Amino acid sequence: MHKLTVDEKKVLWENSNKLLAKIPGYSIVMDWKEIDYSDIYKNENGYTFRVLMERNEYSDTYLGKTLEDAIKSLAKRWVYLFAVYYGEIVFPDCEYSDMKKVKEFVAANEKYLK
């Protein structure tokens, strides 16, 4: 399993942000820290995003077989996190982010992540 270098991760980050910039009505930008402090691996099955959790536990997320799939997957992940953490912007009529609405928001914006 190959751990991506900073330069390789920058390619993913920059291209994911290019996709996010296509979403109208929102200024969604993936923070570099999201990538810099996480590990991304590539093996024969594709790309995996690894986050260090509490007590030295890891959370792995499969991003896809190809670089293009990984870029789209990272962008979609960030749209999801944007809707969860900035729910008051996305859903001004709700006090908290409703997961059903979050999923609808992600699905509605997926067409821009191509």
Backbone as JSON, one array per atom type, in Angstrom:
{
  "sequence": "MHKLTVDEKKVLWENSNKLLAKIPGYSIVMDWKEIDYSDIYKNENGYTFRVLMERNEYSDTYLGKTLEDAIKSLAKRWVYLFAVYYGEIVFPDCEYSDMKKVKEFVAANEKYLK",
  "N": [[0.85, -1.17, 0.0], [0.64, 2.15, -0.91], [1.43, 5.2, 0.53], [0.18, 8.37, -0.08], [2.08, 11.17, -1.15], [2.68, 14.58, -0.06], [2.54, 16.23, -2.32], [1.1, 14.59, -4.09], [-1.28, 14.42, -2.68], [-2.05, 17.07, -2.83], [-2.84, 17.31, -5.49], [-5.24, 15.84, -5.47], [-6.7, 17.44, -3.65], [-6.74, 20.02, -4.89], [-8.1, 19.45, -7.3], [-10.52, 18.45, -6.31], [-11.52, 20.74, -5.11], [-11.91, 22.27, -7.4], [-14.08, 20.97, -8.52], [-15.96, 21.42, -6.48], [-16.26, 24.16, -6.71], [-17.97, 24.44, -8.83], [-20.53, 24.2, -7.89], [-23.48, 25.93, -7.72], [-24.49, 28.89, -5.93], [-23.33, 28.45, -3.45], [-20.34, 28.74, -1.52], [-18.27, 26.51, -1.38], [-15.47, 25.13, -0.08], [-12.85, 22.9, 0.27], [-10.95, 22.55, 3.11], [-7.44, 22.73, 3.43], [-6.29, 21.49, 5.63], [-7.9, 19.33, 6.13], [-7.01, 17.43, 4.35], [-4.23, 17.47, 4.69], [-3.76, 16.64, 7.36], [-4.63, 14.08, 7.31], [-4.34, 10.72, 6.1], [-3.86, 9.35, 2.89], [-4.16, 6.54, 0.96], [-3.0, 4.4, -1.67], [-3.67, 1.46, -3.38], [-3.84, -1.72, -5.1], [-6.59, -1.9, -5.22], [-7.55, 0.65, -5.24], [-8.12, 3.98, -3.99], [-7.85, 5.06, -0.58], [-9.07, 6.87, 2.14], [-7.82, 7.87, 5.18], [-8.5, 8.55, 8.52], [-7.32, 9.58, 11.65], [-8.69, 8.66, 14.63], [-10.01, 8.98, 17.96], [-8.05, 7.58, 20.67], [-6.06, 6.26, 19.15], [-7.4, 4.96, 17.05], [-8.5, 4.16, 13.75], [-10.3, 5.46, 10.96], [-11.31, 4.32, 7.97], [-12.07, 5.27, 4.66], [-13.23, 4.28, 1.62], [-12.33, 5.64, -1.45], [-12.44, 5.21, -4.17], [-11.68, 3.53, -7.3], [-10.08, 4.77, -9.29], [-8.05, 7.76, -9.84], [-9.67, 9.86, -10.63], [-12.18, 8.99, -9.63], [-11.57, 9.11, -6.9], [-11.18, 11.86, -6.52], [-13.76, 12.88, -7.07], [-15.15, 11.56, -5.03], [-13.99, 12.64, -2.69], [-14.81, 15.3, -2.99], [-17.61, 14.99, -2.85], [-17.82, 14.02, -0.25], [-17.04, 16.29, 1.13], [-19.11, 18.07, 0.49], [-21.17, 16.84, 1.86], [-20.19, 17.1, 4.54], [-20.16, 19.89, 4.7], [-22.91, 20.48, 4.57], [-23.74, 19.29, 6.96], [-22.22, 20.62, 8.98], [-22.62, 23.32, 8.44], [-25.33, 23.78, 8.52], [-27.18, 25.83, 9.09], [-26.82, 27.61, 7.02], [-27.43, 26.14, 4.73], [-29.94, 25.09, 5.35], [-31.92, 27.24, 6.32], [-34.38, 27.34, 7.58], [-34.43, 25.44, 9.55], [-33.5, 24.42, 12.85], [-31.5, 22.6, 13.46], [-29.35, 20.43, 11.53], [-31.09, 18.28, 9.56], [-30.77, 14.92, 8.87], [-31.98, 13.69, 6.68], [-32.5, 15.87, 5.03], [-29.88, 16.7, 4.62], [-28.84, 14.57, 3.11], [-30.46, 14.85, 0.86], [-29.57, 17.32, -0.05], [-26.92, 16.74, -0.72], [-27.37, 14.85, -2.76], [-28.71, 16.47, -4.64], [-26.68, 18.14, -5.44], [-24.79, 16.51, -6.55], [-24.67, 16.27, -9.3], [-23.05, 18.33, -10.16], [-20.54, 17.52, -9.59], [-18.99, 16.24, -11.54]],
  "CA": [[0.0, 0.0, 0.0], [1.43, 3.37, -1.06], [0.91, 6.41, 1.18], [0.38, 9.49, -0.98], [2.93, 12.26, -0.7], [2.0, 15.88, 0.02], [2.27, 16.68, -3.69], [0.01, 13.77, -4.62], [-2.51, 14.83, -1.99], [-2.42, 18.4, -3.35], [-3.57, 17.08, -6.73], [-6.6, 15.49, -5.07], [-7.31, 18.59, -3.0], [-6.99, 21.07, -5.88], [-9.14, 19.01, -8.23], [-11.79, 18.37, -5.57], [-12.0, 22.12, -4.96], [-12.4, 22.71, -8.71], [-15.44, 20.42, -8.64], [-16.82, 22.12, -5.52], [-16.49, 25.52, -7.21], [-19.05, 24.37, -9.81], [-21.83, 24.18, -7.22], [-23.99, 27.3, -7.67], [-25.17, 29.37, -4.74], [-22.56, 28.18, -2.23], [-18.89, 28.83, -1.64], [-17.8, 25.33, -0.66], [-14.05, 24.91, -0.32], [-12.25, 21.94, 1.19], [-9.81, 23.08, 3.85], [-6.23, 21.93, 3.22], [-6.04, 20.7, 6.84], [-8.66, 18.08, 5.99], [-6.17, 16.51, 3.6], [-2.88, 17.47, 5.24], [-3.69, 15.89, 8.61], [-5.14, 12.74, 7.08], [-3.53, 9.91, 5.2], [-4.54, 8.77, 1.75], [-3.38, 5.41, 0.47], [-3.38, 3.81, -2.95], [-3.21, 0.09, -3.62], [-4.43, -2.29, -6.32], [-8.05, -1.73, -5.18], [-7.91, 2.06, -5.41], [-7.72, 4.98, -3.0], [-8.49, 5.01, 0.73], [-8.86, 8.05, 2.99], [-7.72, 7.4, 6.57], [-8.53, 9.59, 9.55], [-6.99, 9.12, 12.99], [-9.76, 8.98, 15.59], [-9.54, 8.95, 19.35], [-7.4, 6.36, 21.18], [-5.31, 5.63, 18.07], [-8.25, 4.18, 16.16], [-8.56, 4.74, 12.42], [-11.51, 5.33, 10.16], [-10.95, 4.28, 6.56], [-13.14, 5.47, 3.69], [-12.82, 3.96, 0.25], [-12.62, 6.77, -2.33], [-12.68, 4.77, -5.54], [-10.62, 2.78, -7.99], [-9.2, 5.65, -10.06], [-7.81, 9.09, -9.3], [-10.89, 10.63, -10.9], [-13.17, 8.56, -8.64], [-11.15, 9.62, -5.59], [-11.43, 13.3, -6.52], [-15.21, 13.05, -6.94], [-15.55, 11.08, -3.72], [-13.58, 13.65, -1.71], [-15.7, 16.46, -3.15], [-18.92, 14.62, -2.32], [-17.65, 13.95, 1.21], [-16.99, 17.65, 1.65], [-20.47, 18.61, 0.37], [-21.89, 16.26, 3.0], [-19.72, 17.75, 5.77], [-20.62, 21.28, 4.64], [-24.33, 20.49, 4.93], [-23.88, 18.94, 8.38], [-21.63, 21.62, 9.87], [-23.14, 24.65, 8.14], [-26.75, 23.57, 8.28], [-27.94, 27.08, 9.14], [-26.71, 28.23, 5.71], [-28.11, 25.28, 3.77], [-31.33, 24.91, 5.78], [-32.18, 28.34, 7.25], [-35.65, 27.15, 8.29], [-34.26, 24.39, 10.57], [-32.57, 24.74, 13.92], [-30.39, 21.66, 13.33], [-29.31, 19.73, 10.24], [-31.86, 17.05, 9.47], [-29.97, 14.05, 8.01], [-32.69, 13.48, 5.42], [-32.25, 17.06, 4.21], [-28.46, 16.68, 4.27], [-28.69, 13.62, 2.01], [-31.1, 15.45, -0.31], [-28.66, 18.39, -0.5], [-25.79, 16.08, -1.39], [-27.87, 14.26, -4.0], [-29.03, 17.55, -5.56], [-25.44, 18.77, -5.92], [-23.89, 15.51, -7.14], [-24.54, 16.48, -10.76], [-21.98, 19.29, -10.41], [-19.26, 16.89, -9.24], [-18.59, 15.36, -12.64]],
  "C": [[0.9, 1.25, 0.0], [0.73, 4.54, -0.38], [1.21, 7.59, 0.28], [1.24, 10.56, -0.34], [2.1, 13.54, -0.62], [1.64, 16.37, -1.38], [1.13, 15.88, -4.33], [-1.32, 14.13, -3.98], [-2.99, 16.19, -2.47], [-3.2, 18.28, -4.66], [-5.03, 16.74, -6.42], [-7.34, 16.69, -4.52], [-7.68, 19.67, -4.01], [-8.12, 20.69, -6.83], [-10.5, 18.85, -7.56], [-12.37, 19.77, -5.4], [-12.5, 22.7, -6.28], [-13.82, 22.2, -8.93], [-16.4, 21.17, -7.71], [-17.16, 23.53, -5.99], [-17.62, 25.57, -8.24], [-20.43, 24.44, -9.18], [-22.34, 25.61, -7.08], [-24.64, 27.64, -6.33], [-24.43, 29.16, -3.43], [-21.07, 28.34, -2.52], [-18.3, 27.7, -0.79], [-16.35, 25.08, -1.06], [-13.52, 23.93, 0.73], [-11.0, 22.55, 1.82], [-8.61, 22.15, 3.65], [-5.95, 21.04, 4.43], [-6.75, 19.35, 6.78], [-7.82, 17.01, 5.3], [-4.8, 16.35, 4.27], [-2.77, 16.6, 6.49], [-4.26, 14.48, 8.51], [-4.21, 12.01, 6.13], [-4.41, 9.38, 4.08], [-3.6, 7.71, 1.17], [-3.91, 4.96, -0.88], [-2.82, 2.39, -2.99], [-3.91, -0.43, -4.87], [-5.95, -2.14, -6.37], [-8.48, -0.29, -5.36], [-7.39, 2.92, -4.27], [-8.53, 4.86, -1.71], [-8.08, 6.24, 1.53], [-8.88, 7.58, 4.44], [-7.65, 8.58, 7.52], [-8.21, 8.95, 10.89], [-8.07, 9.59, 13.95], [-9.15, 9.0, 16.99], [-8.9, 7.6, 19.67], [-6.7, 5.56, 20.08], [-6.12, 4.66, 17.21], [-8.32, 4.91, 14.83], [-9.93, 4.52, 11.8], [-11.1, 5.4, 8.7], [-12.2, 4.44, 5.7], [-12.59, 5.19, 2.31], [-13.25, 5.1, -0.67], [-12.89, 6.37, -3.77], [-11.46, 4.13, -6.16], [-9.61, 3.7, -8.67], [-9.01, 6.99, -9.35], [-9.05, 9.96, -9.49], [-12.0, 10.27, -9.9], [-12.85, 9.12, -7.26], [-11.42, 11.11, -5.47], [-12.92, 13.57, -6.32], [-15.7, 12.65, -5.54], [-15.18, 12.07, -2.61], [-14.48, 14.87, -1.78], [-17.08, 16.16, -2.58], [-18.89, 14.55, -0.79], [-17.67, 15.34, 1.81], [-18.34, 18.36, 1.54], [-21.31, 18.12, 1.55], [-21.49, 16.95, 4.31], [-20.15, 19.21, 5.83], [-22.07, 21.37, 5.09], [-24.55, 20.17, 6.41], [-23.4, 20.08, 9.27], [-22.14, 23.03, 9.64], [-24.61, 24.58, 7.78], [-27.57, 24.84, 8.28], [-27.86, 27.85, 7.83], [-27.54, 27.45, 4.69], [-29.6, 25.17, 4.08], [-31.71, 26.01, 6.77], [-33.47, 28.18, 8.05], [-35.57, 26.1, 9.4], [-33.27, 24.85, 11.63], [-31.32, 23.86, 13.84], [-30.45, 21.01, 11.96], [-30.06, 18.41, 10.34], [-31.12, 16.15, 8.47], [-30.67, 13.75, 6.68], [-32.44, 14.66, 4.49], [-30.79, 17.13, 3.77], [-28.26, 15.76, 3.07], [-29.33, 14.15, 0.73], [-30.22, 16.54, -0.91], [-27.49, 17.79, -1.26], [-26.24, 15.52, -2.74], [-28.16, 15.34, -5.05], [-27.77, 18.18, -6.16], [-24.46, 17.79, -6.56], [-23.66, 15.73, -8.62], [-23.43, 17.47, -11.1], [-20.59, 18.69, -10.16], [-18.79, 15.91, -10.3], [-17.55, 16.02, -13.5]]
}
